[in-house]
Short mmCIF file of C-alpha atoms (C1' of nucleotides) in Angstrom, two decimals:
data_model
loop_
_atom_site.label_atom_id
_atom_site.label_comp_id
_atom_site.label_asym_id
_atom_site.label_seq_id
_atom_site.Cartn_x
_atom_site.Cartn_y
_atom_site.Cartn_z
CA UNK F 1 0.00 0.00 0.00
CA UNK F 2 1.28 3.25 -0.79
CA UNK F 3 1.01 6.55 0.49
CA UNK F 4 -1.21 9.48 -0.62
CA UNK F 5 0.98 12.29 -1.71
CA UNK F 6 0.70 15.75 -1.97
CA UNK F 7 1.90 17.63 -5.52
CA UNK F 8 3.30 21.06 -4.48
CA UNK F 9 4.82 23.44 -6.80
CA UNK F 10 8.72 23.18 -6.95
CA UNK F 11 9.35 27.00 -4.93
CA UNK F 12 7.19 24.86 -1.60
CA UNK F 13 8.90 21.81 -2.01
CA UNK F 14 12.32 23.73 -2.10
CA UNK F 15 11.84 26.15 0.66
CA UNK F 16 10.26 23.31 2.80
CA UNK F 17 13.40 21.28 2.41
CA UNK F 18 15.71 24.44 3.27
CA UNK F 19 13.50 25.00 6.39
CA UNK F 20 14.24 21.10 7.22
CA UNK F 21 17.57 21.36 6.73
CA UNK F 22 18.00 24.21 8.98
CA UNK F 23 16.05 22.61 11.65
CA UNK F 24 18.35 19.87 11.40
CA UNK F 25 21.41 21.58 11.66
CA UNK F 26 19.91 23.62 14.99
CA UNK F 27 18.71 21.02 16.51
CA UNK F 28 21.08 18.18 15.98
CA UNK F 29 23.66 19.45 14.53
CA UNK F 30 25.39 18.51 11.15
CA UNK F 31 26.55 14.96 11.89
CA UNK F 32 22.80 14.18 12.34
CA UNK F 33 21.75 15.94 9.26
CA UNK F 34 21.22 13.70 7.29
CA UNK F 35 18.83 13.07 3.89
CA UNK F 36 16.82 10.92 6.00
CA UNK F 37 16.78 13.07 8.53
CA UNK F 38 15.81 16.14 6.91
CA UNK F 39 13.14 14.55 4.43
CA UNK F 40 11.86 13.20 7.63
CA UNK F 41 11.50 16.27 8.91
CA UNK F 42 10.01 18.04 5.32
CA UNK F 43 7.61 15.20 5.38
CA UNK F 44 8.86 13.92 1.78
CA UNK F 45 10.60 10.38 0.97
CA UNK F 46 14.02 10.41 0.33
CA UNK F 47 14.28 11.01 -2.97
CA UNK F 48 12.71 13.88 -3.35
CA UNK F 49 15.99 15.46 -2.11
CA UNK F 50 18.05 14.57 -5.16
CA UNK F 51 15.17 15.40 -6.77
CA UNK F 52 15.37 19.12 -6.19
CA UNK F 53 19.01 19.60 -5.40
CA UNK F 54 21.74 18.02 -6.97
CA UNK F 55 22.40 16.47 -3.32
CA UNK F 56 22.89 16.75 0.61
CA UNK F 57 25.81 19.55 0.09
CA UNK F 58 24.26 21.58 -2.44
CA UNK F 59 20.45 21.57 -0.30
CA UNK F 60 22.74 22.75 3.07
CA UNK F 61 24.73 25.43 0.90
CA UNK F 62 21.14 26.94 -0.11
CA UNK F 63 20.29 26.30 3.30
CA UNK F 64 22.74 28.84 4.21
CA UNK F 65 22.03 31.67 2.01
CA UNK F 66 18.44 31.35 3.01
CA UNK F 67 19.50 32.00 6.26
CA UNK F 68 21.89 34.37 5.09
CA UNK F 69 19.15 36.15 3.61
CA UNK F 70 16.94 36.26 6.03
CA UNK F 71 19.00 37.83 8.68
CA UNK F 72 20.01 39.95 6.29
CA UNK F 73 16.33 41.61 5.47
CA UNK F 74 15.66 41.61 9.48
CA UNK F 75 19.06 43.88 9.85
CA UNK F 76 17.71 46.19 7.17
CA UNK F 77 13.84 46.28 8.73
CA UNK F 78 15.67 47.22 12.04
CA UNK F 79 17.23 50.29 9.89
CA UNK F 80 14.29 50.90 8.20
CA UNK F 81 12.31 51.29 11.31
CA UNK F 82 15.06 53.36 12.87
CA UNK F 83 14.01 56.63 10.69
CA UNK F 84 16.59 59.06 9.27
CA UNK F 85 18.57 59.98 11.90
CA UNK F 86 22.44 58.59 10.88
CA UNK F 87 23.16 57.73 14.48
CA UNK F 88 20.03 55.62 15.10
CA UNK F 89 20.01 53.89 12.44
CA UNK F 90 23.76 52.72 12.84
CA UNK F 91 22.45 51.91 16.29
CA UNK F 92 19.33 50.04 15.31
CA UNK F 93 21.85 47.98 12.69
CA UNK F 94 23.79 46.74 15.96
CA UNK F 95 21.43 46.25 18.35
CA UNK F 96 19.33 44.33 15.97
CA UNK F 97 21.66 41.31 16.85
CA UNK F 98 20.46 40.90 20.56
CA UNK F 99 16.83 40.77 19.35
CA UNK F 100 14.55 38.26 17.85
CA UNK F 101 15.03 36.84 15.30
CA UNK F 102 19.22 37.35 14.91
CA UNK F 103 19.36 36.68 19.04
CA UNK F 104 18.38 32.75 18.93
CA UNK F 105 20.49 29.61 19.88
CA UNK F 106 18.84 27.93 16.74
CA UNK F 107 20.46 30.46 14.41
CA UNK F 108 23.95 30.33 16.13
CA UNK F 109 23.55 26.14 15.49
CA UNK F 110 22.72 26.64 12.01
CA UNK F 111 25.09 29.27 11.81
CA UNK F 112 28.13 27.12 13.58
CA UNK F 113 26.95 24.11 11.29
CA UNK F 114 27.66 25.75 8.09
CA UNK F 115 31.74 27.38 9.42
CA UNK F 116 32.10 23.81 10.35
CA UNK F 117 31.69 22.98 6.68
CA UNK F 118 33.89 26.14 5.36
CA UNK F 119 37.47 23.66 5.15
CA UNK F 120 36.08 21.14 3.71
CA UNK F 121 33.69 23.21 1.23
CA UNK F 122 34.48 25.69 -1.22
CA UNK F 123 31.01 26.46 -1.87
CA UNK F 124 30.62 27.16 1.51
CA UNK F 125 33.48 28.92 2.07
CA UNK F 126 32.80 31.34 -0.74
CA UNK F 127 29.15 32.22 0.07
CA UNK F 128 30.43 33.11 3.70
CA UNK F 129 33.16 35.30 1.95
CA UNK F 130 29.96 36.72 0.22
CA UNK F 131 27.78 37.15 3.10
CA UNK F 132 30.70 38.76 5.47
CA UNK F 133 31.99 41.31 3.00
CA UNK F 134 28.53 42.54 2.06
CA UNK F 135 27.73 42.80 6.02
CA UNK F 136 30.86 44.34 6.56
CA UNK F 137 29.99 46.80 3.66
CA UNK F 138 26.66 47.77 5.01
CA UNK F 139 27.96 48.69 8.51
CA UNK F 140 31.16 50.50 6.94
CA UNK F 141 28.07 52.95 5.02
CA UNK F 142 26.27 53.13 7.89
CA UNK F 143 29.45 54.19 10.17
CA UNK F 144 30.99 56.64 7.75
CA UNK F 145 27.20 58.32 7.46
CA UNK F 146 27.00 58.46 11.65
CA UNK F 147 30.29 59.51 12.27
CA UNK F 148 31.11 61.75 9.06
CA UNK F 149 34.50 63.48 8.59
CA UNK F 150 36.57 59.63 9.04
CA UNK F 151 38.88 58.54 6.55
CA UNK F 152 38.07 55.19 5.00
CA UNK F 153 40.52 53.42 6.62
CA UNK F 154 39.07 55.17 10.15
CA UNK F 155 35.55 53.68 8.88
CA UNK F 156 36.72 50.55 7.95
CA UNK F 157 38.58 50.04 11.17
CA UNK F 158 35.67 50.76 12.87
CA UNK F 159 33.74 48.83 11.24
CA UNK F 160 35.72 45.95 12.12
CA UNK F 161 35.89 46.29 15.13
CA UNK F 162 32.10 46.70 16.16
CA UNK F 163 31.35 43.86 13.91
CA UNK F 164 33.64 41.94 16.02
CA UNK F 165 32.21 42.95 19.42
CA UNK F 166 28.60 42.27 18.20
CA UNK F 167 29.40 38.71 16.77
CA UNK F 168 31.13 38.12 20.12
CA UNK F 169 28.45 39.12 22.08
CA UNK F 170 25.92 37.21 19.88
CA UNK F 171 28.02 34.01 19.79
CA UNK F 172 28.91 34.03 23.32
CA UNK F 173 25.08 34.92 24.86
CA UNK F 174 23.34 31.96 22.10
CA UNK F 175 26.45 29.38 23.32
CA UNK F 176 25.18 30.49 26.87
CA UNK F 177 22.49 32.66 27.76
CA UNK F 178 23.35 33.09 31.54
CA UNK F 179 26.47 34.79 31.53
CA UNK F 180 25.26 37.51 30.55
CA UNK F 181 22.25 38.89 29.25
CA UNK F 182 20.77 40.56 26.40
CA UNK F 183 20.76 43.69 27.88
CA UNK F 184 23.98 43.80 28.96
CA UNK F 185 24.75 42.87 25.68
CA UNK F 186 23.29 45.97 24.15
CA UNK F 187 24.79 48.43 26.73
CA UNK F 188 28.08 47.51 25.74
CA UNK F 189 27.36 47.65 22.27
CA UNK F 190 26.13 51.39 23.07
CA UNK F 191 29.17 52.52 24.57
CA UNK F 192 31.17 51.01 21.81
CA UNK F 193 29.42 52.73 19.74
CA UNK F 194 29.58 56.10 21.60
CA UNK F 195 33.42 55.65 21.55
CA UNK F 196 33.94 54.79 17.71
CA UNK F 197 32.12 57.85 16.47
CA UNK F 198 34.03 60.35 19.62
CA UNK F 199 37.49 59.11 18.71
CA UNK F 200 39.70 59.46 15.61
CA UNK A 1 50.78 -12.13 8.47
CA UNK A 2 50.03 -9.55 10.70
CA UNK A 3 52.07 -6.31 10.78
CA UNK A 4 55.04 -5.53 13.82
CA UNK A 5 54.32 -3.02 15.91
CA UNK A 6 55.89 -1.25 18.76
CA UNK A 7 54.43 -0.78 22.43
CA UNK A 8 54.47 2.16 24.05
CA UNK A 9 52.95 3.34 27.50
CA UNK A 10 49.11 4.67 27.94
CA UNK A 11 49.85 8.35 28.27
CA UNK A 12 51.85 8.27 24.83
CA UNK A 13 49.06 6.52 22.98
CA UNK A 14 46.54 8.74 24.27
CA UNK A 15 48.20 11.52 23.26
CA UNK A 16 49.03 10.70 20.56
CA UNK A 17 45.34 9.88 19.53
CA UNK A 18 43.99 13.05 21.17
CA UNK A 19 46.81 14.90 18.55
CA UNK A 20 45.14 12.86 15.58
CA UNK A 21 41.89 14.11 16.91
CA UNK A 22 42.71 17.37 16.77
CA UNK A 23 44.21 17.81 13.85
CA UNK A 24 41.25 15.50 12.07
CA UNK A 25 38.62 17.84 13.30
CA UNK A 26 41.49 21.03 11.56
CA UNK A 27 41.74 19.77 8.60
CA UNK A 28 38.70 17.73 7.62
CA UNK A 29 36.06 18.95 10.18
CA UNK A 30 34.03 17.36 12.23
CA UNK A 31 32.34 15.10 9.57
CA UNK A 32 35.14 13.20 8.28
CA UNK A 33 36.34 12.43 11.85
CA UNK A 34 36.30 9.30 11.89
CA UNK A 35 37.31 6.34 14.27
CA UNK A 36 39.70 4.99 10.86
CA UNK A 37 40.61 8.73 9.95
CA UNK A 38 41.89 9.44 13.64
CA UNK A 39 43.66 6.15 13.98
CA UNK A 40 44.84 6.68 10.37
CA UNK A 41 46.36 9.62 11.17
CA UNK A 42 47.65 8.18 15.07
CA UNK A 43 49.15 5.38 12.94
CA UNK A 44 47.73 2.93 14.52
CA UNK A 45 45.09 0.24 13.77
CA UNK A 46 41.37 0.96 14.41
CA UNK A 47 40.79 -1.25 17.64
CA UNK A 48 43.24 0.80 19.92
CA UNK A 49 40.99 3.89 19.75
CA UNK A 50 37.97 1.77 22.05
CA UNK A 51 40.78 0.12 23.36
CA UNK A 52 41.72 3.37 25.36
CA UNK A 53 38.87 5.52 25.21
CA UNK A 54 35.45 4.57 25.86
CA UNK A 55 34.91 5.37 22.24
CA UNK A 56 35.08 8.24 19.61
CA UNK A 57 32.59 10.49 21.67
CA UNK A 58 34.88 10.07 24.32
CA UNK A 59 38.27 11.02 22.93
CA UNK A 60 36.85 14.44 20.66
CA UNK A 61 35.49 15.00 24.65
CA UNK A 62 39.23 14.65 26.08
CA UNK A 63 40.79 16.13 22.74
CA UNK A 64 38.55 19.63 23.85
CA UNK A 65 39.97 19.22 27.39
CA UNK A 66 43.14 18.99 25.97
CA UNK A 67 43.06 21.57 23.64
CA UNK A 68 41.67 24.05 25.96
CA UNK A 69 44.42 23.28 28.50
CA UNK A 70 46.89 24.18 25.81
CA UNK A 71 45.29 27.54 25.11
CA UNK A 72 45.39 28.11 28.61
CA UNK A 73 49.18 27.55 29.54
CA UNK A 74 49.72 29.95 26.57
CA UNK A 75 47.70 32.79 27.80
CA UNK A 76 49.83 31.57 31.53
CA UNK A 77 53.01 31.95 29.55
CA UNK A 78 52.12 35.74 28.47
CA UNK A 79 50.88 36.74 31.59
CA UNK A 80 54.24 35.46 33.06
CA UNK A 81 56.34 36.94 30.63
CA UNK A 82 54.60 40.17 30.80
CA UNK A 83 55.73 41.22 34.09
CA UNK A 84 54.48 42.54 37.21
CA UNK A 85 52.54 45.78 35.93
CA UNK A 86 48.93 44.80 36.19
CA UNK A 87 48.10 46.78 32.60
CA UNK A 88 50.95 44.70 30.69
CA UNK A 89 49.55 41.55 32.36
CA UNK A 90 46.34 42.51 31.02
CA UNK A 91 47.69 43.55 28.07
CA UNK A 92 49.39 39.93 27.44
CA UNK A 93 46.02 38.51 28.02
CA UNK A 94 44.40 40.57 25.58
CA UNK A 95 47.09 40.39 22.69
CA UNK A 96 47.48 36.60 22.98
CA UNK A 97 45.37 35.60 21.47
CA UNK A 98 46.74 37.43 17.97
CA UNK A 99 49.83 35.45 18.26
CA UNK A 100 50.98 32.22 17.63
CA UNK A 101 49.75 29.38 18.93
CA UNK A 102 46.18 30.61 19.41
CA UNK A 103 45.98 32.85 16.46
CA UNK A 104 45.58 29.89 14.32
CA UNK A 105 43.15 28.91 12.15
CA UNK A 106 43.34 25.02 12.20
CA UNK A 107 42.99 25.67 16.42
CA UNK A 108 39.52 27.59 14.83
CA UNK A 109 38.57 24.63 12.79
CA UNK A 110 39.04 22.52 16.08
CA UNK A 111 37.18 24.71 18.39
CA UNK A 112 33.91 25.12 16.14
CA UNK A 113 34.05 21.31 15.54
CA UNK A 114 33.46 21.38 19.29
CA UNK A 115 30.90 24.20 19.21
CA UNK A 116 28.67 22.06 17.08
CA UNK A 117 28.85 19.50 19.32
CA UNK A 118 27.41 21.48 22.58
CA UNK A 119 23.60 20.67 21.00
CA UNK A 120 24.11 17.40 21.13
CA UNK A 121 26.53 16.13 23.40
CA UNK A 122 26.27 17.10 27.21
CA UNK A 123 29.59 16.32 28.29
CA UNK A 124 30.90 18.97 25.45
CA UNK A 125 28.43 21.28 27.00
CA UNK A 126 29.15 20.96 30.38
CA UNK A 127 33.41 21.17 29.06
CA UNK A 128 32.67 24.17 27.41
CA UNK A 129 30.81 26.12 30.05
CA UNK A 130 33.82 25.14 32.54
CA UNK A 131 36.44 26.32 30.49
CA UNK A 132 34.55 29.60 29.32
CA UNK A 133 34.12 30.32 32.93
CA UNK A 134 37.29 29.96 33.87
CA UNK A 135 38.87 32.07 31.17
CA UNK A 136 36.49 34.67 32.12
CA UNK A 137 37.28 34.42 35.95
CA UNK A 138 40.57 35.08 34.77
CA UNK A 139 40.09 37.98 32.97
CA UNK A 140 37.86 39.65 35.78
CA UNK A 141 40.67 39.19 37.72
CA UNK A 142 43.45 41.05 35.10
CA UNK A 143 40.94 43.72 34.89
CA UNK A 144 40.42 44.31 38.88
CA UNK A 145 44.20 44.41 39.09
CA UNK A 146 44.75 46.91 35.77
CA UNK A 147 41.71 49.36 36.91
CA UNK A 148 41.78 49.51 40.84
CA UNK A 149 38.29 50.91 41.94
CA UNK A 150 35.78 49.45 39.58
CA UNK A 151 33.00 47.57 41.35
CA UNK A 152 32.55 44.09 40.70
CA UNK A 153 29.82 44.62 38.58
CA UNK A 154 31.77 46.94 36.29
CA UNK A 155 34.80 44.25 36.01
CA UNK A 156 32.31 42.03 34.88
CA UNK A 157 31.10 43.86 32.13
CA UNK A 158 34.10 45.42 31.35
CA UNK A 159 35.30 41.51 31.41
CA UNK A 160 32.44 40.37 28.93
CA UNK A 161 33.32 43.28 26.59
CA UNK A 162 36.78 42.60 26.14
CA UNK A 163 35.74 38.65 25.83
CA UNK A 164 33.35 39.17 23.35
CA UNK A 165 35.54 41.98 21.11
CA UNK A 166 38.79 39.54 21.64
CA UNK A 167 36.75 36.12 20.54
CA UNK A 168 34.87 38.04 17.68
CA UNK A 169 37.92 39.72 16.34
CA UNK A 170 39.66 35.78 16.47
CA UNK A 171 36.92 34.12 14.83
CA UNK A 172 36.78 36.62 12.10
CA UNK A 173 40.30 37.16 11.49
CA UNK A 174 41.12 32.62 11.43
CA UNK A 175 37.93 32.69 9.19
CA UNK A 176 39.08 34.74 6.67
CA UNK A 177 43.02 36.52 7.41
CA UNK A 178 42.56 38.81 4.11
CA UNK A 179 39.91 41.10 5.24
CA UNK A 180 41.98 42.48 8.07
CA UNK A 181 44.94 41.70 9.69
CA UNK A 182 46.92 40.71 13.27
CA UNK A 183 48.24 44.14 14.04
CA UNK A 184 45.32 45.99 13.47
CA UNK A 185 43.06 43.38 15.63
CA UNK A 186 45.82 44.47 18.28
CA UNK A 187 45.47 48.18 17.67
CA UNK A 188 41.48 47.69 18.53
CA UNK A 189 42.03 45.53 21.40
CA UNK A 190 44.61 48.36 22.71
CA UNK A 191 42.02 50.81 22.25
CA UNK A 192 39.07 49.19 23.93
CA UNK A 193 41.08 48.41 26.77
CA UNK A 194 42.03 51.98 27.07
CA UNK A 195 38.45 52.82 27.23
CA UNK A 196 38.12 50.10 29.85
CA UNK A 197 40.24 50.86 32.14
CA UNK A 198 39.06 54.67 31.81
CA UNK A 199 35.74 54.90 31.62
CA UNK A 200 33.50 53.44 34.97
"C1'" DG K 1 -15.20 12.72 -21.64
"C1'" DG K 2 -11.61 9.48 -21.75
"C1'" DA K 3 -6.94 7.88 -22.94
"C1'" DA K 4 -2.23 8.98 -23.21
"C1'" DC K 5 1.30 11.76 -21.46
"C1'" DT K 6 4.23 14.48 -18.14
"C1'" DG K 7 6.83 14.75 -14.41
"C1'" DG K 8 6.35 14.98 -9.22
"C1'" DA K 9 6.78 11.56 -5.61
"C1'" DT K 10 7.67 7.02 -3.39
"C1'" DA K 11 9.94 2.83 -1.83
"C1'" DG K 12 13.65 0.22 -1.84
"C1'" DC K 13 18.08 -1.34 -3.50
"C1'" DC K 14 23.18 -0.92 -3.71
"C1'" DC K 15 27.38 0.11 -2.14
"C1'" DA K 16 30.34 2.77 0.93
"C1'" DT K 17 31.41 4.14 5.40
"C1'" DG K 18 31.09 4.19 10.42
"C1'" DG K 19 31.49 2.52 15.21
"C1'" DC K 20 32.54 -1.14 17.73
"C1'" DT K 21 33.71 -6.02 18.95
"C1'" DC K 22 36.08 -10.16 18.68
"C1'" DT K 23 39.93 -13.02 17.86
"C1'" DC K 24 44.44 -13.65 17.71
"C1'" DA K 25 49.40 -12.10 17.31
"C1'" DT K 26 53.09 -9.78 19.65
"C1'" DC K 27 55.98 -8.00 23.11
"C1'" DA K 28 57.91 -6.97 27.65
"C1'" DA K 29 58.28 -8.19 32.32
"C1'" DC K 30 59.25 -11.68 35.35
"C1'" DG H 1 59.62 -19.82 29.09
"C1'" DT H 2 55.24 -18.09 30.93
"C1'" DT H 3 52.01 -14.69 31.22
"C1'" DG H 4 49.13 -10.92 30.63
"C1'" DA H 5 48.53 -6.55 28.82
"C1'" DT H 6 49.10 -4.19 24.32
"C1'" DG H 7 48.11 -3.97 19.59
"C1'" DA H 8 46.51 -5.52 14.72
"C1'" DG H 9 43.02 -6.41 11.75
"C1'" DA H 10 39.03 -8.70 10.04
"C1'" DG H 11 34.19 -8.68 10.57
"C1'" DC H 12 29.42 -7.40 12.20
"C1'" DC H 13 25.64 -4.55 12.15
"C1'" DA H 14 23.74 -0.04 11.46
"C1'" DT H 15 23.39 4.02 8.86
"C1'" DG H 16 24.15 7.10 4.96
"C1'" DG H 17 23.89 8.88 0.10
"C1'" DG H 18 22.58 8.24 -4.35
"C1'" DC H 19 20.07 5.77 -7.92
"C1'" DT H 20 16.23 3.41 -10.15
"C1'" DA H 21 11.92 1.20 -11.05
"C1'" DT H 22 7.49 2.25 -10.18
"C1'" DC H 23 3.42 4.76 -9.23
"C1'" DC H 24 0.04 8.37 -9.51
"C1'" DA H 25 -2.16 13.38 -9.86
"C1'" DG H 26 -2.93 16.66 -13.13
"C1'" DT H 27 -2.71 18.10 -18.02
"C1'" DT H 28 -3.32 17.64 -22.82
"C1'" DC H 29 -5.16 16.10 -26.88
"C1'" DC H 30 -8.42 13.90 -29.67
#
DNA sequence: GGAACTGGATAGCCCATGGCTCTCATCAAC
DNA sequence: GTTGATGAGAGCCATGGGCTATCCAGTTCC
């Protein structure tokens, strides 16, 4: 006897299996991820997977631009919302980490899942290249707007270093939320803050 | 016929497999770390890893330990060799970990292998959280001695600033060296422990 | 309206790999 | 030489990834 199925367009099937996969990778890390595992978890056979994707690796690499992507569009609501004033919205940019949906142990698992996979993946490798630099990018506009009158190399600096502080904070508070907390968190991203755009 | 081999004492196989295991997890991540790839690379023959540990789980468990003590003696070693001036002890802390051995990005490779363990293994949890605590019990201590006068609370923050700015700026810089480099991860640690150790 | 067609979806097979155990060889101490 | 721990290596069972034969819902064409 065999099962009833359900004919969804490709675009469902596809994002349903990137969800999966990132549940996977949160929840049990990558060892466990498996193409059992996360057609299990889509509620598809097996081999849909190869169906879609041209296999396990390729399904987790668009795993991770999904995710990519969608931190990325809650960093830029967070600016968005912030209005026009330079400052805030540099502010809202960094703060954004240490709220949902950026601040969330899940992510950090998905997110430690897929630099696990950087040496032995190219792919990977290079869409974290990707991701980083256009990050990094963002936050050097959004500095060099806030704090005008700082040479590139002042703005890139700082940019550095307050994207280092924040992914610090972030990976240290999801690893273990009881050292510290979220608040915390934010207040020393504040004064960090209030110190790059004083100083040369 | 069955191969020679040469006996040597607990301690030196253990090592020896715990070195295997770590540089498996550097070079191949956590996926292709295998009971046959660590004794592979331990030279030895695929029984002997059960034969001293309770099994794979077991050994990546005591590799972490391991590892982590290493990291620690290092940052010992600076602090040592730094003097008696609280600020340069603090200062060897700090700038540590942008030298050799811990700026290093197969000891990266290592450490996230263990980070993606923490979901599902306990025992890496419960490592983690004991080592992270006492690195941080350390620090609060460097900073109490640099900055007489600050409350507890504020050497704790202060402690969880410099933590977070220190591990971010590693992370980033083992990820990917060509987007900034050593010294200038030094000249921002400088900095922010300037502000530190003058601000409350 | 019904038959043929298209291609999404399934189940299950095949082979590789993994962890671990078991047997047996080897060596060092006595 | 005897002995017992150390080590090698084959093998067992489970799991994993990819592939294929098969099936079936929706579409097309007459």
């Amino acid at each position: 006897m065999r099962a009833k199925f359900v004919r969804e367009s490709a675009d469902v099937r596809r994002q349903a299996l990137i969800d999966a996969t990132a549940k996977c990778l949160a929840e049990k890390g990558v060892a466990a991820t498996s193409v059992r595992a996360i057609c299990a978890a889509a509620g598809v056979s097996s081999g849909l997977l190869t169906h879609y994707f041209e296999g396990v690796d390729a399904l987790i690499l668009a795993t991770y631009r999904d995710v990519g992507q969608r931190v990325s569009q809650a960093m830029d609501a967070a600016i968005v919302a912030a209005g026009d004033d330079p400052q805030d919205r540099l502010r809202a940019f960094l703060q954004a980490n240490f709220r949902a949906p950026v601040l969330d142990a899940d992510l950090l698992a998905t997110w430690i899942a897929f630099w696990s996979l950087i040496k032995s993946n190219a792919d990977v490798a290079a869409a974290h290249a990707e991701i980083y630099a256009a990050s990094r990018t963002q936050l050097e506009g959004l500095v060099a707007a806030a704090g005008p009158g700082f040479s590139p190399a002042q703005v890139r600096l700082k940019a550095i270093g307050l994207t280092a502080l924040v992914d610090g904070l972030w990976l240290e508070y999801c690893l273990d939320p009881t050292s510290f907390s979220a608040a915390e968190a934010q207040q020393l991203v504040e004064r960090a803050m209030g110190h790059a755009l004083r100083d040369q």
